[in-house]
PDB file of C-alpha atoms in Angstrom:
ATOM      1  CA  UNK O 198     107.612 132.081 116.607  1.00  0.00           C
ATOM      2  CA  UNK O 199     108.358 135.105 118.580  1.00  0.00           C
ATOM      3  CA  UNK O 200     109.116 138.173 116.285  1.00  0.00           C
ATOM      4  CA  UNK O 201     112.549 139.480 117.205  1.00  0.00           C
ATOM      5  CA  UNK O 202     112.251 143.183 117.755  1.00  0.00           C
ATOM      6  CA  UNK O 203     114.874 144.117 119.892  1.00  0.00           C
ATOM      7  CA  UNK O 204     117.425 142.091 122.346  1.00  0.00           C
ATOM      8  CA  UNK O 205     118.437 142.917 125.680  1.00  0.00           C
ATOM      9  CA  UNK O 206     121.940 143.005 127.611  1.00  0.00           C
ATOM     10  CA  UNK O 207     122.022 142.361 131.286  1.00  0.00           C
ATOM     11  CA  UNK O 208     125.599 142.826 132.091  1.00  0.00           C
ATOM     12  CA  UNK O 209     127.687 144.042 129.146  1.00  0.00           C
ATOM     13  CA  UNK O 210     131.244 143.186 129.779  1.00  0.00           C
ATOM     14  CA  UNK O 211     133.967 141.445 127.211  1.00  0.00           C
ATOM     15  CA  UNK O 212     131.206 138.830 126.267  1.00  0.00           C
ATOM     16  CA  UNK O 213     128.418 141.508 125.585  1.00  0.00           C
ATOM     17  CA  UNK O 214     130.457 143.878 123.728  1.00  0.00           C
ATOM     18  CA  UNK O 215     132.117 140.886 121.514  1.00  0.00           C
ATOM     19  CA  UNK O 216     128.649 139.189 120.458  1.00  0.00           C
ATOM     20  CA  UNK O 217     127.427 142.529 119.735  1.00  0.00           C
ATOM     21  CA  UNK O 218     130.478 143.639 117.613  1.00  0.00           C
ATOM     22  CA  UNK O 219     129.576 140.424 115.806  1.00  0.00           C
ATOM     23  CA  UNK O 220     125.846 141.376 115.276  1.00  0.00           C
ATOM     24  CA  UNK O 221     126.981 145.249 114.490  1.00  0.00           C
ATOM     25  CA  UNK O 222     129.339 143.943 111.089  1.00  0.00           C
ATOM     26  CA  UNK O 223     125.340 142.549 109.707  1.00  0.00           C
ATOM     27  CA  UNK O 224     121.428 144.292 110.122  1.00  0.00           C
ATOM     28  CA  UNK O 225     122.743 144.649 114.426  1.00  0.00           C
ATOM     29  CA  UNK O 226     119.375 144.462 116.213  1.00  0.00           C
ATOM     30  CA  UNK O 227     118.044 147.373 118.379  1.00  0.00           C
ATOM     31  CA  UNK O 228     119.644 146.612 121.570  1.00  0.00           C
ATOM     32  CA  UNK O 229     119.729 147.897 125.048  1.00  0.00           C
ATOM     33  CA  UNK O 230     122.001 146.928 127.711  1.00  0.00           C
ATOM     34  CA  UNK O 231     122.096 147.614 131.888  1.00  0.00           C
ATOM     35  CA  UNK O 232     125.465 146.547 133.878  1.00  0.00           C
ATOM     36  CA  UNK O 233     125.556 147.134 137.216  1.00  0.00           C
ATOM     37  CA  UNK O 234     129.155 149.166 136.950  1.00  0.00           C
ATOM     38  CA  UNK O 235     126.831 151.851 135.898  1.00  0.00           C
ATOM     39  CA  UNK O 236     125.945 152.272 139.569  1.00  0.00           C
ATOM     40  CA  UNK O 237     129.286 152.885 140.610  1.00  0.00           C
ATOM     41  CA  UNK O 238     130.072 156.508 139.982  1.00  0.00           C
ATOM     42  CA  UNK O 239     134.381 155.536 139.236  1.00  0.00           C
ATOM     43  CA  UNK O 240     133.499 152.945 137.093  1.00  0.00           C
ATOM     44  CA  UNK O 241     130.239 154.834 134.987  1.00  0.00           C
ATOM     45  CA  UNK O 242     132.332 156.706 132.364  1.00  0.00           C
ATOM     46  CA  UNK O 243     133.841 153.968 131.141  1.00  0.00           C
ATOM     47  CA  UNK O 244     130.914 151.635 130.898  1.00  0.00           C
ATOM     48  CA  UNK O 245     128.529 154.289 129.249  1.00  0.00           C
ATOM     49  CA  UNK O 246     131.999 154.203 126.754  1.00  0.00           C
ATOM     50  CA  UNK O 247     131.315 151.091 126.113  1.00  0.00           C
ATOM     51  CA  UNK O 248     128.035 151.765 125.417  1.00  0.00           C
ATOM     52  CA  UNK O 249     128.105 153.576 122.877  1.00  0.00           C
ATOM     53  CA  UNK O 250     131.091 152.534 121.129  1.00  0.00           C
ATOM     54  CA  UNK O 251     129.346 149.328 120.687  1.00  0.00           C
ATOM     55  CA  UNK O 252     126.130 150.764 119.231  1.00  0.00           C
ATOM     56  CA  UNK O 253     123.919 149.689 122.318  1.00  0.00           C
ATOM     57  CA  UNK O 254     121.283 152.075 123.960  1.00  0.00           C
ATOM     58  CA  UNK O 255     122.695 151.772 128.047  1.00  0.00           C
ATOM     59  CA  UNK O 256     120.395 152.493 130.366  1.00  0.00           C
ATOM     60  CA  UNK O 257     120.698 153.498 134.547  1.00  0.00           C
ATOM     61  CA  UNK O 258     118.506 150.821 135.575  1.00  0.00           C
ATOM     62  CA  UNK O 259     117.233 147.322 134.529  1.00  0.00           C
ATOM     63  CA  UNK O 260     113.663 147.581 133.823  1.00  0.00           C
ATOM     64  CA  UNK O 261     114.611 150.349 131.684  1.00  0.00           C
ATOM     65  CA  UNK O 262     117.112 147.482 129.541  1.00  0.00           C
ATOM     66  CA  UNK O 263     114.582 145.056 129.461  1.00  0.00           C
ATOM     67  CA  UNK O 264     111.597 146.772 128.513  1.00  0.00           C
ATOM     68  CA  UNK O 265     110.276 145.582 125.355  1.00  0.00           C
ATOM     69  CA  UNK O 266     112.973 143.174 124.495  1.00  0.00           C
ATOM     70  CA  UNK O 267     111.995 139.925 122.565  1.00  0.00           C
ATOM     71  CA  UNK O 268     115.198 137.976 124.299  1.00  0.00           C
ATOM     72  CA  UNK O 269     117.597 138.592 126.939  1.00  0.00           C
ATOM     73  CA  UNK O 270     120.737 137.409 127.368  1.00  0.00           C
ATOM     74  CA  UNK O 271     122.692 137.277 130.949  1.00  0.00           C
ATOM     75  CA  UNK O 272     126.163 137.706 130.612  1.00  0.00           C
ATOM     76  CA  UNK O 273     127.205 138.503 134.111  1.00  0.00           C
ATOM     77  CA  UNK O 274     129.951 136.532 136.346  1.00  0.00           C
ATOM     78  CA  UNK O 275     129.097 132.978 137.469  1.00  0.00           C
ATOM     79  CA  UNK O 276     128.954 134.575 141.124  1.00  0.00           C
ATOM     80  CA  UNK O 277     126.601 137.024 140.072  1.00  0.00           C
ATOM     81  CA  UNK O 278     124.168 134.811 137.961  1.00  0.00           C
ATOM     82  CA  UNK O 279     121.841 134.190 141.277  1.00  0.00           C
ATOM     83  CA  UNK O 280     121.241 138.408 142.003  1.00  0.00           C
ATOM     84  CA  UNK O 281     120.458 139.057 138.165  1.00  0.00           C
ATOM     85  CA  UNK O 282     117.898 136.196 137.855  1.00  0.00           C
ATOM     86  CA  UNK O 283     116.106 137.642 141.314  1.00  0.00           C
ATOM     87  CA  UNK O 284     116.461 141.129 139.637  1.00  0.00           C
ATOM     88  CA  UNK O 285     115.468 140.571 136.165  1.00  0.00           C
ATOM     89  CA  UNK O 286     112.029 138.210 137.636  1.00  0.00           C
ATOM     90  CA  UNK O 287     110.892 141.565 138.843  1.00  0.00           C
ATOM     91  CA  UNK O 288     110.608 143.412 135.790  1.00  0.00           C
ATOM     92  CA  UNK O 289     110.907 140.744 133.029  1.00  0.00           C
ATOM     93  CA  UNK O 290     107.441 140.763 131.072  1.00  0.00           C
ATOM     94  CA  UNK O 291     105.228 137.835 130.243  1.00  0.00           C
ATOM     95  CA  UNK O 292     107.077 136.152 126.956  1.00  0.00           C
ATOM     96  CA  UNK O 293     110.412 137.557 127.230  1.00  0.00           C
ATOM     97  CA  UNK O 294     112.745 134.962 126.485  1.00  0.00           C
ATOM     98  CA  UNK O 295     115.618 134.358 129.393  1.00  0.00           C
ATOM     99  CA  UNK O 296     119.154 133.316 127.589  1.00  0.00           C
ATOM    100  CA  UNK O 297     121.191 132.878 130.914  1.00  0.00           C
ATOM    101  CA  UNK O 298     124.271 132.285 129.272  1.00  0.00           C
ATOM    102  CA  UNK O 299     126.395 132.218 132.903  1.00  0.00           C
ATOM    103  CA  UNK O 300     128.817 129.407 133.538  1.00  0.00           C
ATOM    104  CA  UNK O 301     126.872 127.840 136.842  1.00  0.00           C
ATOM    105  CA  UNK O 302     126.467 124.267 138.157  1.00  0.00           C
ATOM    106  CA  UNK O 303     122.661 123.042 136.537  1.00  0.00           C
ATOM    107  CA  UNK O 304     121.264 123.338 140.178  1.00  0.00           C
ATOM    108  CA  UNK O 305     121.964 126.898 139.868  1.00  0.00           C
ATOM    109  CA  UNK O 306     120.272 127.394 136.460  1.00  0.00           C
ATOM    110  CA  UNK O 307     117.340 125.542 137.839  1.00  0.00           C
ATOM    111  CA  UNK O 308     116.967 128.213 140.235  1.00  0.00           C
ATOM    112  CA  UNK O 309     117.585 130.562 138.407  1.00  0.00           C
ATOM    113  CA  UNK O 310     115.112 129.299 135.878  1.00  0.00           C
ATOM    114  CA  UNK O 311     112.268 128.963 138.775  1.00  0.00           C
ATOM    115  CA  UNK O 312     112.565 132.867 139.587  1.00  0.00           C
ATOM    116  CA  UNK O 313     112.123 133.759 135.773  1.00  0.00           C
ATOM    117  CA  UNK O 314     109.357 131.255 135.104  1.00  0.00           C
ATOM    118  CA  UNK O 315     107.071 132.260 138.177  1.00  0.00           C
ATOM    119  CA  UNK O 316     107.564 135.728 137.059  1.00  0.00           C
ATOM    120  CA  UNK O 317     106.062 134.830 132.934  1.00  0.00           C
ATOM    121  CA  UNK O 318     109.459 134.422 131.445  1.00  0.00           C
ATOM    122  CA  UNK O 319     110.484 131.854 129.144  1.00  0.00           C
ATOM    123  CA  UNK O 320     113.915 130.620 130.349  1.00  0.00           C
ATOM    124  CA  UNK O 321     117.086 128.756 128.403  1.00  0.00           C
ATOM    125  CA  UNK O 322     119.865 127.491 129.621  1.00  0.00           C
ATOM    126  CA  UNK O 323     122.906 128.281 127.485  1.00  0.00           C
ATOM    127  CA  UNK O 324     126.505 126.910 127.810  1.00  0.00           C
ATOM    128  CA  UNK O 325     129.136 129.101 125.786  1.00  0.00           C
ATOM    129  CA  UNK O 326     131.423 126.334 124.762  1.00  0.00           C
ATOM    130  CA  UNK O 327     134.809 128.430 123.716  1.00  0.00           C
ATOM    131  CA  UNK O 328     135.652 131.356 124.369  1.00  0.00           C
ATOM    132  CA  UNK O 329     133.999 134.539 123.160  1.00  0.00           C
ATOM    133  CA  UNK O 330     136.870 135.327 120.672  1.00  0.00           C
ATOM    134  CA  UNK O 331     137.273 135.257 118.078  1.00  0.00           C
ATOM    135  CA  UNK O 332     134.254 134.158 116.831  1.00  0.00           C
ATOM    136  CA  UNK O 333     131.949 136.852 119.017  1.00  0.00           C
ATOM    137  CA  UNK O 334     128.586 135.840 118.088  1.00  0.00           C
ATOM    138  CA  UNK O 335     128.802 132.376 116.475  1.00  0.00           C
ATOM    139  CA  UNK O 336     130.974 131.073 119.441  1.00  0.00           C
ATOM    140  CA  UNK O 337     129.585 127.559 119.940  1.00  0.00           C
ATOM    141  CA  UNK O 338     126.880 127.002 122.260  1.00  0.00           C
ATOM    142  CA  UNK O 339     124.847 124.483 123.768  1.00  0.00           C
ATOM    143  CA  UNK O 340     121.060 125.674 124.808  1.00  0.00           C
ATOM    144  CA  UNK O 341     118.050 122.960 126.575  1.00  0.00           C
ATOM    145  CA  UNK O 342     115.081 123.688 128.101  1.00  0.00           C
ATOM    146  CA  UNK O 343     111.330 123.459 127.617  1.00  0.00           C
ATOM    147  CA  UNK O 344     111.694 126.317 124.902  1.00  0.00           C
ATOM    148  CA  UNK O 345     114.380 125.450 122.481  1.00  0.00           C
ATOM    149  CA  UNK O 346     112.437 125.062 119.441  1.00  0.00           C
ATOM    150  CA  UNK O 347     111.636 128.741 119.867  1.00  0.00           C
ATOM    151  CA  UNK O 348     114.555 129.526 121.203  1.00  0.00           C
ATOM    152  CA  UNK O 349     116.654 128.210 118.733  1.00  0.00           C
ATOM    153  CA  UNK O 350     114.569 129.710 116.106  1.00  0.00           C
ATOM    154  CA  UNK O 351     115.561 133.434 117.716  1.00  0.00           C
ATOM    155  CA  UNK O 352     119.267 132.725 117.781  1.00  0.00           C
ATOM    156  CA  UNK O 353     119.566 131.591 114.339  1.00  0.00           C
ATOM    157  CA  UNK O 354     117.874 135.073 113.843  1.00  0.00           C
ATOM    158  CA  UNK O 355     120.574 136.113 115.134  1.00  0.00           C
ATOM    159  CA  UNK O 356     123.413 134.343 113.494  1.00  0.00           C
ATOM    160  CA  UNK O 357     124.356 132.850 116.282  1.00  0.00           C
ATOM    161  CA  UNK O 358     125.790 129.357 116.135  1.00  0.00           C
ATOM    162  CA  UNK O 359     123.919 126.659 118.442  1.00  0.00           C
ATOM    163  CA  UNK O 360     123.034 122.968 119.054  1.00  0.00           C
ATOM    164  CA  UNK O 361     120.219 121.635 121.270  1.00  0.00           C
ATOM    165  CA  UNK O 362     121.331 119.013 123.461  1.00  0.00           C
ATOM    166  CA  UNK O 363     118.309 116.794 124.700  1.00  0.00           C
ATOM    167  CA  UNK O 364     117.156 117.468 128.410  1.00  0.00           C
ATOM    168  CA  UNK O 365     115.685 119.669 130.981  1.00  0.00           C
ATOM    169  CA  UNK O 366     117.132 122.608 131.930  1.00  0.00           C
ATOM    170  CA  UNK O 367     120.587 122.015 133.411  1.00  0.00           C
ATOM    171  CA  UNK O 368     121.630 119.555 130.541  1.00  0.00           C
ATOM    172  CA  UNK O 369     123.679 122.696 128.439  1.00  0.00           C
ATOM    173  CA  UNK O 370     125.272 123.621 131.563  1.00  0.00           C
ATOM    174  CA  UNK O 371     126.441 120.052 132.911  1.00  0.00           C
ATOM    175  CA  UNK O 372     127.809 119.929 129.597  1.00  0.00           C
ATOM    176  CA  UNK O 373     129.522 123.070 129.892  1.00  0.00           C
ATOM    177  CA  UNK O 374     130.631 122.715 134.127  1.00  0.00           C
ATOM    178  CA  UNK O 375     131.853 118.628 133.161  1.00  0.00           C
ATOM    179  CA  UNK O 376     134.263 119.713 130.626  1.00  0.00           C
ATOM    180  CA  UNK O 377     135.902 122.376 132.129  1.00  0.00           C
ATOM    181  CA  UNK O 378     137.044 120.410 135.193  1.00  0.00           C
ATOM    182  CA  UNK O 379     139.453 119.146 131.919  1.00  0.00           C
ATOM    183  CA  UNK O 380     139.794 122.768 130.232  1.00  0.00           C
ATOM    184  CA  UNK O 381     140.184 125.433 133.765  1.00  0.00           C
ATOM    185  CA  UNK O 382     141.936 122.500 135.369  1.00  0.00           C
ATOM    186  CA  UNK O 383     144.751 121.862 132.226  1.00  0.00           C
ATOM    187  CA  UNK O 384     145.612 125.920 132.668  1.00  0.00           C
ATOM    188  CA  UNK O 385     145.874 124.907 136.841  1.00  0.00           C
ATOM    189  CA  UNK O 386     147.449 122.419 136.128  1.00  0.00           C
ATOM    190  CA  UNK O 387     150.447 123.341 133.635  1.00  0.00           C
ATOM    191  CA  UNK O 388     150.783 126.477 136.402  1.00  0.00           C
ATOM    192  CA  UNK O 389     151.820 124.661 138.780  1.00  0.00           C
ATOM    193  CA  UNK O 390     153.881 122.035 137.094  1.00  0.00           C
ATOM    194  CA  UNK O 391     155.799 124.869 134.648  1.00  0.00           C
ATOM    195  CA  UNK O 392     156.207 127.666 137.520  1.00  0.00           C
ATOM    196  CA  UNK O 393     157.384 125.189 139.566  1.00  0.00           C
ATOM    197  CA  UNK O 394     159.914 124.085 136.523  1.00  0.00           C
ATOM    198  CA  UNK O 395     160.665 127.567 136.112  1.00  0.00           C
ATOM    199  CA  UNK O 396     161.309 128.125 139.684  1.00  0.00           C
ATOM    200  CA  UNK O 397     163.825 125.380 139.950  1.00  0.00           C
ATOM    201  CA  UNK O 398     165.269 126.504 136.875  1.00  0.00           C
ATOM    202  CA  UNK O 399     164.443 123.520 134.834  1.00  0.00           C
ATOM    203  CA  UNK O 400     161.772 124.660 132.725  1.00  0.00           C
ATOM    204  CA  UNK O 401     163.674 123.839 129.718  1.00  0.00           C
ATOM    205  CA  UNK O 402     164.191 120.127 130.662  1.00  0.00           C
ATOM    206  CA  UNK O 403     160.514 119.902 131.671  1.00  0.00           C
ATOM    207  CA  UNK O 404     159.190 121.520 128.746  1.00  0.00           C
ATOM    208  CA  UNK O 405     161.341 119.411 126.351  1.00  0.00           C
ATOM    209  CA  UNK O 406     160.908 116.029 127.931  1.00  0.00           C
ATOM    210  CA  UNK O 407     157.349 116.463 127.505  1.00  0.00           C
ATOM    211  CA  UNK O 408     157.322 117.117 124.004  1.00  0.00           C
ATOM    212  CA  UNK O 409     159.523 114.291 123.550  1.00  0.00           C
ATOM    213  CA  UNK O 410     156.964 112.395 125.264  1.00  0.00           C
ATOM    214  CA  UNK O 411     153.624 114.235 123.221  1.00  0.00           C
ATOM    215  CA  UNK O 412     155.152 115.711 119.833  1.00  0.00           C
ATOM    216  CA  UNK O 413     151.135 116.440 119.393  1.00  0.00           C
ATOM    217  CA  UNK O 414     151.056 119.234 122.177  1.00  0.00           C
ATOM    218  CA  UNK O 415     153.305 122.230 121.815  1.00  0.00           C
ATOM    219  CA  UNK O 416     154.248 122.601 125.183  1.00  0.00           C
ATOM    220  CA  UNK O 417     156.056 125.889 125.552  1.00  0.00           C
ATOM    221  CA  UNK O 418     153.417 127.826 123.423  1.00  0.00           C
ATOM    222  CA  UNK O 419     150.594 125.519 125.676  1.00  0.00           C
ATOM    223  CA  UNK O 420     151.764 127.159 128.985  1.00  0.00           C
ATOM    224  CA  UNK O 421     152.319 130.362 127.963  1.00  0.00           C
ATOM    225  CA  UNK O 422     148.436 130.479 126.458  1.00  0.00           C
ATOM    226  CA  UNK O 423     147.126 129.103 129.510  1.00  0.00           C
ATOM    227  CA  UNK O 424     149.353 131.443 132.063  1.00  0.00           C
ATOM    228  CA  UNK O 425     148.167 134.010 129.945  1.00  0.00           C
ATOM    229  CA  UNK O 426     144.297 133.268 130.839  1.00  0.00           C
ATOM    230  CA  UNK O 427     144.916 132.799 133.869  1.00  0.00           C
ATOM    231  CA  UNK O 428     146.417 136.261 134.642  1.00  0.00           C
ATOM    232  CA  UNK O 429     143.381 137.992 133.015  1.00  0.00           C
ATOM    233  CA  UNK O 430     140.315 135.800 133.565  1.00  0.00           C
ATOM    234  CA  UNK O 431     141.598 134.182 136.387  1.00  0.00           C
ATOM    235  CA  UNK O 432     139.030 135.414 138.946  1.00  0.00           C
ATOM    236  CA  UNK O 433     136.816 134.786 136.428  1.00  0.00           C
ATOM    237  CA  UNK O 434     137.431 131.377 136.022  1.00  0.00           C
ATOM    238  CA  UNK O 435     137.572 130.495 139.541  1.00  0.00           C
ATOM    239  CA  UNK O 436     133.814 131.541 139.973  1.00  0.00           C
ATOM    240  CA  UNK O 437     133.260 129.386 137.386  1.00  0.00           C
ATOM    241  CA  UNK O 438     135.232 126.693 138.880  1.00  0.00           C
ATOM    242  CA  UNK O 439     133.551 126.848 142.254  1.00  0.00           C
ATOM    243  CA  UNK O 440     130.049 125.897 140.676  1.00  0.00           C
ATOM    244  CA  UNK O 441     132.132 123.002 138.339  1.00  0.00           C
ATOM    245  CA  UNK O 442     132.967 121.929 141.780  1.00  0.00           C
ATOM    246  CA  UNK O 443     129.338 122.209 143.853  1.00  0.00           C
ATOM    247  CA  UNK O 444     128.224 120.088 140.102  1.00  0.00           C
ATOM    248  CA  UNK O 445     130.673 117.650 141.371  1.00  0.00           C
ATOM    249  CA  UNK O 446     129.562 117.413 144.680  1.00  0.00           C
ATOM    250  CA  UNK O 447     125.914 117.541 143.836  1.00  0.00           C
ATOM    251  CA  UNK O 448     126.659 114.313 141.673  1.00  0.00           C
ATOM    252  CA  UNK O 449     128.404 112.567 144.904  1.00  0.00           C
ATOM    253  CA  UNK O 450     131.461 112.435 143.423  1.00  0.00           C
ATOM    254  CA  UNK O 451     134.902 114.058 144.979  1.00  0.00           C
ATOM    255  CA  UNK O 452     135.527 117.587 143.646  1.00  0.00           C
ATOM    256  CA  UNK O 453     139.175 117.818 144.901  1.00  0.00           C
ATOM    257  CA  UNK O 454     140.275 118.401 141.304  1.00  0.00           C
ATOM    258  CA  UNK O 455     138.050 121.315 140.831  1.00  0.00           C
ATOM    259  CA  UNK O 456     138.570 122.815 144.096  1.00  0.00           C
ATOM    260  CA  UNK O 457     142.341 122.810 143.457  1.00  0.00           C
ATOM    261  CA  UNK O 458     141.923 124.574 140.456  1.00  0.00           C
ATOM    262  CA  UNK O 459     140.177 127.172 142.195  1.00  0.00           C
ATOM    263  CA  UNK O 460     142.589 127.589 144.331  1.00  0.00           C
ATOM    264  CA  UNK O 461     145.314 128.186 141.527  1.00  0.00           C
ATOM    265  CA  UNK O 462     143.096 130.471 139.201  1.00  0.00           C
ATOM    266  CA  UNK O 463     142.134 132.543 142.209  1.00  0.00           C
ATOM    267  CA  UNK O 464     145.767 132.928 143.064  1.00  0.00           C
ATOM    268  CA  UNK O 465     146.974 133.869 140.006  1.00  0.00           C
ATOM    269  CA  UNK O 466     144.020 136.052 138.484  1.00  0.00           C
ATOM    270  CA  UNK O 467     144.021 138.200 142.003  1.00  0.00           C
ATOM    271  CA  UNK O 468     146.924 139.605 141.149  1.00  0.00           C
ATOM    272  CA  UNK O 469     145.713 141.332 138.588  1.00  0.00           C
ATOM    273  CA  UNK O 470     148.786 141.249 136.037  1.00  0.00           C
ATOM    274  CA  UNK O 471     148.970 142.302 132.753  1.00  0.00           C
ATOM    275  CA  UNK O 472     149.978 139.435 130.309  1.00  0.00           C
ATOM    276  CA  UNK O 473     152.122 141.462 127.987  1.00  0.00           C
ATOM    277  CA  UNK O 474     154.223 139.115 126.185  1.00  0.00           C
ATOM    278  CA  UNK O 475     153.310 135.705 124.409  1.00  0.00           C
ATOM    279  CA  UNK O 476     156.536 133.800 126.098  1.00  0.00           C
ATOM    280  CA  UNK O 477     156.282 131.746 128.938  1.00  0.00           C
ATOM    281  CA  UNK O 478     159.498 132.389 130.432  1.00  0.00           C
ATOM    282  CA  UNK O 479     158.581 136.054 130.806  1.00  0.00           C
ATOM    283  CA  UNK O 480     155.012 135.269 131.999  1.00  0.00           C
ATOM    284  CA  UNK O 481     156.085 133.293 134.578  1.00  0.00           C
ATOM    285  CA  UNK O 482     159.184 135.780 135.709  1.00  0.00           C
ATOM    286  CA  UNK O 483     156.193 138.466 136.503  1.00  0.00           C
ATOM    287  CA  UNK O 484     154.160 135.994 137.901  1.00  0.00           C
ATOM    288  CA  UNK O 485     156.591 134.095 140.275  1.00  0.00           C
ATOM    289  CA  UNK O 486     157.656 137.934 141.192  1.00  0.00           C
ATOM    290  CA  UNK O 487     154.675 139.395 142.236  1.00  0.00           C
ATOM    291  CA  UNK O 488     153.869 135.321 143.785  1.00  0.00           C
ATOM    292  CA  UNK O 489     157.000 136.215 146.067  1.00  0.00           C
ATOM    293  CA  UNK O 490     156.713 139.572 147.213  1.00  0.00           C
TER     294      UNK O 490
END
């Protein structure tokens, strides 16, 4: 089993900085940790912030990050995924264990996987199954790939909580790209329904014929979570959604409902709102606003 001496970061936004707040409460492994906003001179103060307010060592440049770490773990956007893979293959050492914990279609972590094997690394696929709070570090997630026994054996190191799923690589991440055709496209979904209620000015009639309909499902509370989401990982989410999409289309199947849901995320999460109340009614007042003007 590979000794876990120290971990590595490549990319360190909300999803870096909340597994390592997790690891930081316990014995927080020596870690190290390169984003790419570091590079961008109005953006570097408050990354290096972040840096050290989360107990990591930042450094200016990748190979610098990556040197010497036991595993590293890819937490960059879905869009980005590709360019970190081709970056960390030239300075990942023979060994180093490859968590590319990115939500991308299974083709993509195949790829991805190729670069990082040809260069000596040992590569996992990792779906993060819920969403990085509050749980930080024991979030579920789903790993596969020809090293998961070892693999597995350095998360639990690391208190992290996992499941192998059987399969090559791509398995965690059809997993992961499947189900949230059902999870991106709900928020989508109740967006346009309850805006459009809302616009019309009959939310309330909407809202209480469906709970009439499923007393299971708190509606009202249900639309203002998912607005909520959508106004500050909406951009987010549609990268995501555009590789749920090309996994659709790489199966043969129609991807209409994940390209619609795109569409929706995209609109919403561009404009870059802040989601500062927990009702709906308000949410979607600032959103149909800014939607108008």
């Amino acid at each position: 089993m590979a000794k876990l001496s120290q971990v590595a970061f490549l990319g360190f936004g909300e999803a870096g900085q909340a597994i390592m707040s997790g690891w930081s409460e316990n014995q927080a492994p020596i870690a190290t940790a390169y984003d790419i906003k570091t590079d961008n001179p109005s953006l570097r103060k408050a990354k290096l912030t972040d840096y050290i307010e989360s107990g990591v060592q930042g450094c200016f440049n990748l190979g610098a990050a990556l040197s010497g770490a036991t595993a590293i773990f890819s937490l960059v956007t879905a869009d980005q995924a590709r360019v970190a893979a081709e970056h960390a293959a030239l300075h990942i050492q023979p060994g180093q264990f490859y968590f590319d914990c990115n939500s991308c279609s299974p083709d993509s972590k195949r790829m991805n996987a190729r670069l990082i094997e040809q260069a000596g690394g040992k590569y996992v696929d990792v779906a993060i199954m819920s969403p990085i709070h509050p749980k930080r570090h024991q979030t579920p997630v789903l790993i596969s790939g020809p090293h998961v026994a070892e693999a597995k054996k350095i998360m639990e190191q690391l208190e992290m909580n996992l499941d192998v799923i059987d399969g090559d690589i791509g398995a965690a991440s059809s997993v992961k790209m499947i189900r949230s055709i059902v999870v991106k496209g709900m928020e989508a979904l109740m967006a346009e329904s309850f805006l459009s209620a809302k616009k019309a000015n009959v939310e309330d009639y909407v809202l209480s014929s469906l709970e009439a309909s499923h007393p299971g499902i708190n509606w009202r509370q249900a639309a203002a979570y998912n607005l909520e989401r959508m106004m500050v990982h909406g951009q987010r989410r549609a990268a995501e959604m555009r590789e749920v999409a090309l996994t659709v289309e790489q199966l043969e199947l129609d991807n209409a409902m994940a390209q619609a849901t795109v569409k929706w995320q995209e609109q919403i999460g561009v404009l870059a709102l802040k989601a500062d109340s927990e009702e709906f009614t308000e949410l979607a007042n600032t959103v149909l606003k800014r939607l108008a003007s």
